[in-house]
PDB file of C-alpha atoms in Angstrom:
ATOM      1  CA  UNK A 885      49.175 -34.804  49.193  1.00 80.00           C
ATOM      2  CA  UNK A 886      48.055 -38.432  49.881  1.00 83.00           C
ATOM      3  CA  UNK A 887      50.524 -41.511  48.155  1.00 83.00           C
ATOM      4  CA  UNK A 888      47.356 -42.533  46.666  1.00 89.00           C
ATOM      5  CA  UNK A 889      44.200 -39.705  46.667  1.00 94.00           C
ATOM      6  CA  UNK A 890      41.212 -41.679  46.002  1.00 93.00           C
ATOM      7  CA  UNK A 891      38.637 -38.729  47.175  1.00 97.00           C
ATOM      8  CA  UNK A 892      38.860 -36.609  44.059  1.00 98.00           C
ATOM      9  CA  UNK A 893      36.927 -33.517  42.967  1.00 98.00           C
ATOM     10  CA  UNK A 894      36.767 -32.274  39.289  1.00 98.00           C
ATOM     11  CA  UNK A 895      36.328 -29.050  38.300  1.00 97.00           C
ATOM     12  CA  UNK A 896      36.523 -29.276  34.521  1.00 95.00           C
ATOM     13  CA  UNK A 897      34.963 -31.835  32.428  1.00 95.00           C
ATOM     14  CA  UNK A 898      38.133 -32.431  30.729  1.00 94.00           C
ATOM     15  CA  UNK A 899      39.476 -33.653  34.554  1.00 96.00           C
ATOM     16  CA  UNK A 900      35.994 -35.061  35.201  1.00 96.00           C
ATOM     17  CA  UNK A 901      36.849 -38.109  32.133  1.00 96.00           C
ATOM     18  CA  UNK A 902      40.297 -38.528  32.802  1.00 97.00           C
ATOM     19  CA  UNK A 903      39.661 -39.820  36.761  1.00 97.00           C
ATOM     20  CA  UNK A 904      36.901 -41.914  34.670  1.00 97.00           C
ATOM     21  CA  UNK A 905      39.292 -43.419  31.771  1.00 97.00           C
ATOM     22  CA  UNK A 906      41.934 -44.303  35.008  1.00 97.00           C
ATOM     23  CA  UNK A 907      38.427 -46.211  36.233  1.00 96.00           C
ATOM     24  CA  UNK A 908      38.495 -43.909  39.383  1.00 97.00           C
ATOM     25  CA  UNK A 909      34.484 -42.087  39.954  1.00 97.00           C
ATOM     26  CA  UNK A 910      35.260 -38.790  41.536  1.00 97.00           C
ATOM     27  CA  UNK A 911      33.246 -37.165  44.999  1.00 98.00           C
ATOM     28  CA  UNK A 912      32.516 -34.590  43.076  1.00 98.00           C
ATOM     29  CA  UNK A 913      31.839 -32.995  39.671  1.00 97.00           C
ATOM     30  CA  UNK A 914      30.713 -29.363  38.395  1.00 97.00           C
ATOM     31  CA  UNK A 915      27.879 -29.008  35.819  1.00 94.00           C
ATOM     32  CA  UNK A 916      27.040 -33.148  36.106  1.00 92.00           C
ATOM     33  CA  UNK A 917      23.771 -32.542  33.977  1.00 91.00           C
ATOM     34  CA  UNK A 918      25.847 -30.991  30.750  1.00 90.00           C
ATOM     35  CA  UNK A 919      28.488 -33.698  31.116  1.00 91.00           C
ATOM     36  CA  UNK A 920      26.798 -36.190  29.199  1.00 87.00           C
ATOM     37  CA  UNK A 921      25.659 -33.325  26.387  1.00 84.00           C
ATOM     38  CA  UNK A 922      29.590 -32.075  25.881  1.00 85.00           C
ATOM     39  CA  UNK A 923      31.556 -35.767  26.642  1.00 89.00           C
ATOM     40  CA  UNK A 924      29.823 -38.608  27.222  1.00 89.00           C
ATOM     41  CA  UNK A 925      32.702 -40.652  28.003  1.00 93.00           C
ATOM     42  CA  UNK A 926      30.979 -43.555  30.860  1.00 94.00           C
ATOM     43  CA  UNK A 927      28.597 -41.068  32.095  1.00 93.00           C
ATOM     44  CA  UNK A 928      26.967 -43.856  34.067  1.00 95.00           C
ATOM     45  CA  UNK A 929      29.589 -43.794  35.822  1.00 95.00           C
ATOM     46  CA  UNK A 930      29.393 -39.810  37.453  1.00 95.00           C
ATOM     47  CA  UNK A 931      25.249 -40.787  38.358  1.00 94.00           C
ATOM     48  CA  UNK A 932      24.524 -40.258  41.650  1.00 93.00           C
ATOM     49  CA  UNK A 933      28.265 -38.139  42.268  1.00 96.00           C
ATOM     50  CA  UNK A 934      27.542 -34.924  43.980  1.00 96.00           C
ATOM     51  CA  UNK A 935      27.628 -31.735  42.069  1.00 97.00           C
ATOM     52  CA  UNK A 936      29.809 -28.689  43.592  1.00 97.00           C
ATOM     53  CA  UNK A 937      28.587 -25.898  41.470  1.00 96.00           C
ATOM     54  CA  UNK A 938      29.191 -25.056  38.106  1.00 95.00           C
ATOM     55  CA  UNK A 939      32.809 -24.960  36.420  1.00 94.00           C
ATOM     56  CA  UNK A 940      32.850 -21.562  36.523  1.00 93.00           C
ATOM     57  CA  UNK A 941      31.400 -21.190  40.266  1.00 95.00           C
ATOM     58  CA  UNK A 942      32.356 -23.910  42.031  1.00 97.00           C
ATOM     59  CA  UNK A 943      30.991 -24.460  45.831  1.00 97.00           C
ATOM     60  CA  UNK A 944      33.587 -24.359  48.214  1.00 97.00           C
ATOM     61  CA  UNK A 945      30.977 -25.479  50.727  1.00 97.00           C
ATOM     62  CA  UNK A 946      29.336 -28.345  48.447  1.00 98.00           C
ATOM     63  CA  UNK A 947      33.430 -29.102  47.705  1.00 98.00           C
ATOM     64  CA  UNK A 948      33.924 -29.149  51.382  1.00 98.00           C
ATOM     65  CA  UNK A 949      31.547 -31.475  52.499  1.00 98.00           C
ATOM     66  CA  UNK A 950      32.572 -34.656  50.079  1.00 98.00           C
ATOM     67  CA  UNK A 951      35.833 -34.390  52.221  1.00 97.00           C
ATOM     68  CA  UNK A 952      38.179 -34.890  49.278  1.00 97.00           C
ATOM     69  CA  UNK A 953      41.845 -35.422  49.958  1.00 96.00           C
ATOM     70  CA  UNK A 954      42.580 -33.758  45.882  1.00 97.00           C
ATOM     71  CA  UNK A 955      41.216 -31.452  43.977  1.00 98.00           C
ATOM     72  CA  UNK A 956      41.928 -31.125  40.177  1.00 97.00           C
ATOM     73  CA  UNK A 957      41.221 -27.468  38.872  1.00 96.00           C
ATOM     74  CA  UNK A 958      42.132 -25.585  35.981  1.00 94.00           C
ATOM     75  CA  UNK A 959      44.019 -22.332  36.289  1.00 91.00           C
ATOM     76  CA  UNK A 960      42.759 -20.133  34.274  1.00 87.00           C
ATOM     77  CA  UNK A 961      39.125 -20.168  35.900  1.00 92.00           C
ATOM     78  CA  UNK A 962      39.960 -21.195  39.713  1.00 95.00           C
ATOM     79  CA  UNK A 963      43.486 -19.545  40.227  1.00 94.00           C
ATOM     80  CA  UNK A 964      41.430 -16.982  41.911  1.00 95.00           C
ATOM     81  CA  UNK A 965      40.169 -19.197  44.457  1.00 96.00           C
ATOM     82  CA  UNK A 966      43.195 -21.193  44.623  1.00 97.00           C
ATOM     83  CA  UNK A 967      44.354 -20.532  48.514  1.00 97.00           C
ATOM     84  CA  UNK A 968      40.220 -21.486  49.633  1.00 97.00           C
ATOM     85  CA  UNK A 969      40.332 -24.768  47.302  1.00 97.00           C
ATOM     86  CA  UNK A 970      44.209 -25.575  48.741  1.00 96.00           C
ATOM     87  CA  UNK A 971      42.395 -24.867  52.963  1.00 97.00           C
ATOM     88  CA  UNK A 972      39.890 -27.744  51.972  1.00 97.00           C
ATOM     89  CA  UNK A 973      42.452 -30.316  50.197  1.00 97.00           C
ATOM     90  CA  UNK A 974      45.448 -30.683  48.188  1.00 97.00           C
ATOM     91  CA  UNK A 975      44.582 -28.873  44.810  1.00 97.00           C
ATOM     92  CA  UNK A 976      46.202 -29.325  41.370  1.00 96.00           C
ATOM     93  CA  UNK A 977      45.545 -26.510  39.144  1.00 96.00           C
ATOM     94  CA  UNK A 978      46.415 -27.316  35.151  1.00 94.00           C
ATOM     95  CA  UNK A 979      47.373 -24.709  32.558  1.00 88.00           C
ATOM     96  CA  UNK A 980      44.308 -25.392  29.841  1.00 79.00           C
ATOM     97  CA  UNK A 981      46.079 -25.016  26.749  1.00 77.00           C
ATOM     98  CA  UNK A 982      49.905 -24.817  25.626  1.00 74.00           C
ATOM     99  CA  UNK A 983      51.518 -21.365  25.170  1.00 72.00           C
ATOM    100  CA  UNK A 984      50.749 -19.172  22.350  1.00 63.00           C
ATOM    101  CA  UNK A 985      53.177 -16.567  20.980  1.00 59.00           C
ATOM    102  CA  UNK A 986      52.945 -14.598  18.255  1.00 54.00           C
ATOM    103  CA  UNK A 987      50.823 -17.125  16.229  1.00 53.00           C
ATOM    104  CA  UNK A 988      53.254 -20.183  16.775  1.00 55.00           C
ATOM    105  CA  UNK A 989      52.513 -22.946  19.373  1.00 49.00           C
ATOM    106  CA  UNK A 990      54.316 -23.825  22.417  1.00 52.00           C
ATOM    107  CA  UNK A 991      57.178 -26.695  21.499  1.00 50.00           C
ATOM    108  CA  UNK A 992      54.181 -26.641  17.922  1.00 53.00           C
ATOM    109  CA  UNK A 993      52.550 -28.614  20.398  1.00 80.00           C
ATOM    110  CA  UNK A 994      48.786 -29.011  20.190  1.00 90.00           C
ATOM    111  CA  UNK A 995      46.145 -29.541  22.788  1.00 92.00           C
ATOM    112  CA  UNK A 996      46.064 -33.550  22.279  1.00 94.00           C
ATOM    113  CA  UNK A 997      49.739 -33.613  23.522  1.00 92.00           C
ATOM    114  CA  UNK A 998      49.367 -31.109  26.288  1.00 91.00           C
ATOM    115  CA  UNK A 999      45.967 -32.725  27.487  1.00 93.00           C
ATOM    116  CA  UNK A1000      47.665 -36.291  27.265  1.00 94.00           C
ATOM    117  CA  UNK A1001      50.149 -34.887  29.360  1.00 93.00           C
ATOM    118  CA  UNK A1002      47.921 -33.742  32.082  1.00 95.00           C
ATOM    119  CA  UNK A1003      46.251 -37.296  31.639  1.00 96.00           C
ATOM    120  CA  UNK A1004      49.571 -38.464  32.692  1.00 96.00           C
ATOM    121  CA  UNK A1005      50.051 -36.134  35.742  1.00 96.00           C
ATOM    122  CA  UNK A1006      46.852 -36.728  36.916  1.00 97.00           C
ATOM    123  CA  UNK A1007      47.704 -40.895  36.276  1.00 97.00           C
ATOM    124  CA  UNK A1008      51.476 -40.543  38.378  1.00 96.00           C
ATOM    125  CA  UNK A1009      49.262 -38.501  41.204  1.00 95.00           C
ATOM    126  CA  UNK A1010      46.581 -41.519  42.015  1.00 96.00           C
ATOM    127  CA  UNK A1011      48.818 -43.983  40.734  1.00 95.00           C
ATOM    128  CA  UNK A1012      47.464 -45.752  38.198  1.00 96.00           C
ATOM    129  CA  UNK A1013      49.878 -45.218  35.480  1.00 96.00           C
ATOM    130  CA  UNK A1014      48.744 -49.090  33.827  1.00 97.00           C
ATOM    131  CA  UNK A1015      45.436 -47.830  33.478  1.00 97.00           C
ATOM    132  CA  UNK A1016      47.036 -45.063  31.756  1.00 97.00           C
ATOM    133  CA  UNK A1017      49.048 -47.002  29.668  1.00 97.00           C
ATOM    134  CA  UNK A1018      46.058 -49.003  28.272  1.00 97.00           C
ATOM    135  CA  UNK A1019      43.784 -45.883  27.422  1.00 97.00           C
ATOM    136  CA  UNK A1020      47.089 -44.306  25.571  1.00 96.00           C
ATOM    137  CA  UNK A1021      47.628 -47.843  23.786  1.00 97.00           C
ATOM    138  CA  UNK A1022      43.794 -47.577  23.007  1.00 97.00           C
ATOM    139  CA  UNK A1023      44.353 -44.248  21.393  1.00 97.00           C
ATOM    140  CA  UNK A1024      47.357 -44.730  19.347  1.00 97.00           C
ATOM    141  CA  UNK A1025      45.353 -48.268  17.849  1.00 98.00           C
ATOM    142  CA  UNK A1026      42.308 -45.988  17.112  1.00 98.00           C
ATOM    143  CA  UNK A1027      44.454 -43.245  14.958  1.00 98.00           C
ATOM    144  CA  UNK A1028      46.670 -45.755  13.335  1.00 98.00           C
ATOM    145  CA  UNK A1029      43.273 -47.317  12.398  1.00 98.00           C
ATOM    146  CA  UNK A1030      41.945 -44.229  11.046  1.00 98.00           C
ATOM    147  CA  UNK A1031      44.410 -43.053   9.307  1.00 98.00           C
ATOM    148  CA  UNK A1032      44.958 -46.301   7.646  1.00 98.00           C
ATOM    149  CA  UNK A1033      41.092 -46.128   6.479  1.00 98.00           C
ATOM    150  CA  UNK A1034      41.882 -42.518   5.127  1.00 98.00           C
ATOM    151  CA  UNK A1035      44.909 -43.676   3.175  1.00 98.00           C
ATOM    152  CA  UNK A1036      43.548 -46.466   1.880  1.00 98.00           C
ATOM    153  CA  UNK A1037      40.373 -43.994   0.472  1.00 97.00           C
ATOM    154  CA  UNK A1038      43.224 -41.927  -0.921  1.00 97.00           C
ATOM    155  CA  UNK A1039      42.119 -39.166   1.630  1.00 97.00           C
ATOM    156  CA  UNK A1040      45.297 -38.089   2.751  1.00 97.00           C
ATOM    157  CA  UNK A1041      46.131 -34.667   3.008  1.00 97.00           C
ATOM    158  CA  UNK A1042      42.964 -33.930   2.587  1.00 97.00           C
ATOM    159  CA  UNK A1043      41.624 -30.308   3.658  1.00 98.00           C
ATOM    160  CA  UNK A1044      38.941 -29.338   6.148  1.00 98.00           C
ATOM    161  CA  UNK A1045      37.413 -27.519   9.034  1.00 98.00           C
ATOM    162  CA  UNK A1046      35.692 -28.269  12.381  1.00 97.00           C
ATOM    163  CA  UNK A1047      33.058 -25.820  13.548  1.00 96.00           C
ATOM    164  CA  UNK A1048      31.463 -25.825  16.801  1.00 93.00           C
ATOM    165  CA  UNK A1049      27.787 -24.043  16.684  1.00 91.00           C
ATOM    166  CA  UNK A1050      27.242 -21.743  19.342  1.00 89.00           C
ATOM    167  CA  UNK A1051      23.861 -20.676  18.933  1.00 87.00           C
ATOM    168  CA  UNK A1052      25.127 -17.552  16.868  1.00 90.00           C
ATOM    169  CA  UNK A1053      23.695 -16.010  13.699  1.00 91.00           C
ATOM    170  CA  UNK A1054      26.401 -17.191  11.285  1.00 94.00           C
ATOM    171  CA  UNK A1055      28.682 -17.208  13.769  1.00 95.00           C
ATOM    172  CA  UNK A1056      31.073 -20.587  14.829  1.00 95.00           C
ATOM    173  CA  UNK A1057      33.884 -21.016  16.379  1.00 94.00           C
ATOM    174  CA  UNK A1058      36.695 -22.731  13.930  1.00 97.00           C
ATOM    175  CA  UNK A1059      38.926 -25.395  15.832  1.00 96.00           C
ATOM    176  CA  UNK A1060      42.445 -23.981  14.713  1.00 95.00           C
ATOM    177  CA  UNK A1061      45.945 -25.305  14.581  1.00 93.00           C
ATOM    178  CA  UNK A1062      47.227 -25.833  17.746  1.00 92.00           C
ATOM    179  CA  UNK A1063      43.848 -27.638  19.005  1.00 94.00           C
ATOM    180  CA  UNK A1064      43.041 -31.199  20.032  1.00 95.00           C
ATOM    181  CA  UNK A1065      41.218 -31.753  16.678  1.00 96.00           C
ATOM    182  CA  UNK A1066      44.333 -30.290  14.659  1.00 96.00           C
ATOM    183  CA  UNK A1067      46.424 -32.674  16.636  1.00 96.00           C
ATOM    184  CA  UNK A1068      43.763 -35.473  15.825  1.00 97.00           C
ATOM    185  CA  UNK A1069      43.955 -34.022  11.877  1.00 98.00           C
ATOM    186  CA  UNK A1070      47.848 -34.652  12.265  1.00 96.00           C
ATOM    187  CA  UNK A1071      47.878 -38.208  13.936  1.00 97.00           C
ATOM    188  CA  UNK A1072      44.991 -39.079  10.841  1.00 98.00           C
ATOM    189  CA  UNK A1073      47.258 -37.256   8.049  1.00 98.00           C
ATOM    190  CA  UNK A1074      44.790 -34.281   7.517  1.00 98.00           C
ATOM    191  CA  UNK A1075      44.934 -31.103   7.852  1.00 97.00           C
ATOM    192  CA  UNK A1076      42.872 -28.742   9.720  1.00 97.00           C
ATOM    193  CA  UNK A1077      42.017 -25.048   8.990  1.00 97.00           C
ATOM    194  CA  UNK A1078      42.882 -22.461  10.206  1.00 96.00           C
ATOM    195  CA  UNK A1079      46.063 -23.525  10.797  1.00 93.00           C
ATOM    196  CA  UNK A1080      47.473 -20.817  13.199  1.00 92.00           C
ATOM    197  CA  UNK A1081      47.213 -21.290  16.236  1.00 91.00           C
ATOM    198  CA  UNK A1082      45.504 -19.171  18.859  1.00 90.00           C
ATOM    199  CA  UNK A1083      45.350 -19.141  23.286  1.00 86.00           C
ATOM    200  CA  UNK A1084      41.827 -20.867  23.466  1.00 87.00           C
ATOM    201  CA  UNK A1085      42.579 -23.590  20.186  1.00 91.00           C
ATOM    202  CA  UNK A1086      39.657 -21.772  18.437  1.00 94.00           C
ATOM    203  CA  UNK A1087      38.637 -18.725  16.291  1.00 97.00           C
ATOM    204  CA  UNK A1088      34.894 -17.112  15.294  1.00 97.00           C
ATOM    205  CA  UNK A1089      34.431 -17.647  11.318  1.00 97.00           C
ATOM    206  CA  UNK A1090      30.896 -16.820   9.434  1.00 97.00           C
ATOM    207  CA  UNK A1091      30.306 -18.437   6.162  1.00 97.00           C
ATOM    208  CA  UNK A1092      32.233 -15.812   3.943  1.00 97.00           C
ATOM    209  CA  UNK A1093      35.488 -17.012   5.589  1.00 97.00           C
ATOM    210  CA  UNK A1094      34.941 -19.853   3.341  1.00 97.00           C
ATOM    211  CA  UNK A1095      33.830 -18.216   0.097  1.00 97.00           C
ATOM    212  CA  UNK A1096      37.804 -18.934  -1.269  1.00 95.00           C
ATOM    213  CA  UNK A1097      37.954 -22.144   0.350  1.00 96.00           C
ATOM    214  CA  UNK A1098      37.125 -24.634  -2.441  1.00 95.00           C
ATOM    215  CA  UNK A1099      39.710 -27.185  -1.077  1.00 95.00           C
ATOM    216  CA  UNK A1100      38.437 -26.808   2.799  1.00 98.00           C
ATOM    217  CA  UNK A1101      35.523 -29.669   3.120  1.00 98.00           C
ATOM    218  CA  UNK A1102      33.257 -28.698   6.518  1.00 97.00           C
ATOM    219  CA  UNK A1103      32.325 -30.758   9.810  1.00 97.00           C
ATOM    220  CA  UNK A1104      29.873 -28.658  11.467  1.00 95.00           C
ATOM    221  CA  UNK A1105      29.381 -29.897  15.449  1.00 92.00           C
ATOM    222  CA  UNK A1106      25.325 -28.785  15.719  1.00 88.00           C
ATOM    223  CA  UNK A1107      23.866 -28.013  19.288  1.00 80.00           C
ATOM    224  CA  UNK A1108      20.656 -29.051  18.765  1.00 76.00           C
ATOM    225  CA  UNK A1109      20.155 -32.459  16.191  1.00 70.00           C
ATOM    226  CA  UNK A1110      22.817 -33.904  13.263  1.00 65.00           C
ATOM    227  CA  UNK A1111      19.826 -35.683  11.947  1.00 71.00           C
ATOM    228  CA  UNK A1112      18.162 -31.914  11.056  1.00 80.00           C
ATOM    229  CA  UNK A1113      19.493 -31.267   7.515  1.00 84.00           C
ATOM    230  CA  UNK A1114      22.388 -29.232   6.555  1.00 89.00           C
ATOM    231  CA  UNK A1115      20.210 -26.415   4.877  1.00 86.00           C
ATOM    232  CA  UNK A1116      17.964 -26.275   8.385  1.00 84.00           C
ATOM    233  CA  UNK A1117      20.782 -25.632  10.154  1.00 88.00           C
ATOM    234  CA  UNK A1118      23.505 -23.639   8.238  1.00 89.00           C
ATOM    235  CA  UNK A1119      20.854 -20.684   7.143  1.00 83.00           C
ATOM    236  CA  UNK A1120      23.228 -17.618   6.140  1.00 92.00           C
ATOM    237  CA  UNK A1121      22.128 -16.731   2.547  1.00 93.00           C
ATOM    238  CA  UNK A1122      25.925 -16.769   2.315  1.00 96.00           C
ATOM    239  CA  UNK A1123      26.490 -20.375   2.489  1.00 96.00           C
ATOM    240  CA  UNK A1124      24.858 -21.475  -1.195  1.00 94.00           C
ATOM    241  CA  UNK A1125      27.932 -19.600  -2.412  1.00 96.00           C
ATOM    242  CA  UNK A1126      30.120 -21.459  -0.493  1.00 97.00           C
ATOM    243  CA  UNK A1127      32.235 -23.785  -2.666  1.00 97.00           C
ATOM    244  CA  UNK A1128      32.601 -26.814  -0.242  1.00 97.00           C
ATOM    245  CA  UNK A1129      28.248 -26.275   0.326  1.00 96.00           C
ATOM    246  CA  UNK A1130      27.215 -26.639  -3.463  1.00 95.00           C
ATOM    247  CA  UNK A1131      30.122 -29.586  -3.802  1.00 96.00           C
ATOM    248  CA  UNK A1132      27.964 -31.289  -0.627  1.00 95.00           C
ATOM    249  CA  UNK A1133      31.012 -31.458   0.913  1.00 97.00           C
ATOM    250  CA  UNK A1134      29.468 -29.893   4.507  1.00 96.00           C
ATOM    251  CA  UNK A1135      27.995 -32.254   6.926  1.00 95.00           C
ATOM    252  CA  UNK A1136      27.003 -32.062  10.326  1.00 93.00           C
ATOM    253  CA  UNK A1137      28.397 -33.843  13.206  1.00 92.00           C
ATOM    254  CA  UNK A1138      26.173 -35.078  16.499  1.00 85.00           C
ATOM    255  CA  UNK A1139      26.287 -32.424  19.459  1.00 80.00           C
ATOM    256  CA  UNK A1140      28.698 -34.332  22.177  1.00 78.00           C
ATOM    257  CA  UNK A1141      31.799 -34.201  19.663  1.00 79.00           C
ATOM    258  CA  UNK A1142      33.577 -31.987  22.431  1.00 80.00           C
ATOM    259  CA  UNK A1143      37.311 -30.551  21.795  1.00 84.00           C
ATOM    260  CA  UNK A1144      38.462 -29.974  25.169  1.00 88.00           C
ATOM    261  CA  UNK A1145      38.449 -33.632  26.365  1.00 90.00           C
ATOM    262  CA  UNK A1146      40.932 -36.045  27.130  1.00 93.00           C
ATOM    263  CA  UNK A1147      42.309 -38.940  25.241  1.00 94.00           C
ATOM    264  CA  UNK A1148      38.899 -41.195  25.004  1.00 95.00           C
ATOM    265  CA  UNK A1149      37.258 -37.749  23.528  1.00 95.00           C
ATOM    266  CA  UNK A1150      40.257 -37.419  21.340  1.00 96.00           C
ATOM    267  CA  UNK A1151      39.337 -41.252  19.908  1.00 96.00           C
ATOM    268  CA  UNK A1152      35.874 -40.432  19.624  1.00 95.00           C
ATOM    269  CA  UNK A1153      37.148 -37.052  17.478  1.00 96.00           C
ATOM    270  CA  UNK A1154      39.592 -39.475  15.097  1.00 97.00           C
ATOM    271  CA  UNK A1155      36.713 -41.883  14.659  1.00 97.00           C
ATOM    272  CA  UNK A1156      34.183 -39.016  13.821  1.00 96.00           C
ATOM    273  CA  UNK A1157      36.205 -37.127  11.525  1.00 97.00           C
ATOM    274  CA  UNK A1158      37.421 -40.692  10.097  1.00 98.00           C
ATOM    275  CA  UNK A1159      33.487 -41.368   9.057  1.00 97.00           C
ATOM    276  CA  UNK A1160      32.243 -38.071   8.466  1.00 97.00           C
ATOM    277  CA  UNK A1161      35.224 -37.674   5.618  1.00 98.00           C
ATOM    278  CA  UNK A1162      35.080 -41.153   4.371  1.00 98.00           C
ATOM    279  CA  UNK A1163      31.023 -40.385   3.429  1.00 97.00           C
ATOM    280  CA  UNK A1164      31.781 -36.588   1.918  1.00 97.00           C
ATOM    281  CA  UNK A1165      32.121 -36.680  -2.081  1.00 94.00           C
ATOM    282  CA  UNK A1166      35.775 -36.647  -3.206  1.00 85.00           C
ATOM    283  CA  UNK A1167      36.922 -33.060  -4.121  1.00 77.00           C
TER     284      UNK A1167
END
């Protein structure tokens, strides 16, 4: 591996704004025209960078031909094609999530640790570690922030879950303990339910998971427009029993709120979930 690899292909989106918050513009990027929907993190900056497939088919042809001297993968979806990735250049593959054994974390580490990590591997590799070192010190301001705002509104300890619509009749995935939003929650002194943790960082709920949930307030990440209302979108007959629904303690959150970024998604999570609770009625 080069001293300094400056060629770089991403094969995750998660990779794809690290390279960009270490002010590096990769040769190549899978799925460039859902970046912007899922992150947004300086997509100006990936116009105009090739594409080389889609993250879970990447194009070892399209790959080859932006001659890359490192290529940053992640394991579970391209250890498979490891040995043809490694023939073109270098290649880094990352483990997505920490370990999960019966129910308890790896280390009770979450995925903002374990992605910061990889931030910082990825940071030693191409040698910017300053660059790293400002986007961390940027983080740590924006949760220290936040959480001061939610102490200050006597909102710590406060209760709620993040659901991610997926298009599903009454169907969402729940962001659970060991995610980047729970580790968010933690930094912001909230908590996030479900607490336990699972492999992926999430778990399918409907609406009746939260029929005995009077304390659990809901951020609802829509696919298609958080301007619609909440009624539009949420329309299981089920939810007007829902204790946290007739408090109006539901909202919805805009689409590209994405939980398996790195750290500048992880501010943009803080700062979200900051607002959103700051707005709901008090429980």
């Amino acid at each position: 591996m080069p001293a300094r690899p400056l060629r770089i292909v991403v094969l995750e989106f998660m990779f794809a704004e690290d390279v960009a918050a270490l002010d590096m513009t990769p040769v190549g990027v899978v799925d460039p025209e859902y970046y912007d929907g899922w992150i947004g993190y300086d997509s100006a900056r990936f116009e105009g960078v090739p594409a080389v497939g889609t993250r879970q088919e990447p194009s070892l042809e399209a790959i080859a031909s932006t001659r890359p001297d490192l290529i940053i993968g992640v394991g579970y979806r391209h250890a498979p094609i490891f040995a043809a990735l490694d023939r073109i250049a270098p290649t880094v593959l990352f483990q997505f999530s920490p370990d999960v054994q019966n129910g308890k974390a790896d280390g009770a580490r979450t995925q903002l640790e374990w992605t910061r990590s990889i931030f910082h591997t990825i940071a030693c590799m191409t040698g910017r570690e300053e660059q790293a070192r400002i986007a961390d010190a940027k983080l740590d301001a924006g949760l220290a922030r936040d959480a001061a705002r939610l102490k200050e509104a006597g909102l710590t300890g406060t209760r709620f879950a993040l659901l991610q619509d997926l298009g599903l009749p009454d169907r969402y995935w729940a962001y659970t303990g060991n995610s980047t939003a729970a580790g968010v929650a933690r930094a912001l002194g909230v908590h996030l339910w479900p607490e336990k943790p699972t492999r992926e960082g999430t778990v399918y709920v409907t609406s009746a998971d939260f029929l005995k949930r009077p304390d659990v307030a809901v951020l609802f990440v829509t696919t298609s427009n958080a301007a619609t209302s909440v009624d539009a979108t949420l329309d299981s007959p089920i939810w007007r029993f829902v204790p946290a629904k007739k408090a109006q303690r539901v909202t919805l959150v805009e689409p590209n709120i994405w939980g398996f970024g790195g750290p500048m998604s992880a501010l943009k999570l803080g700062d979200m979930i900051t607002e959103k609770l700051l707005a709901l009625p008090k429980h």
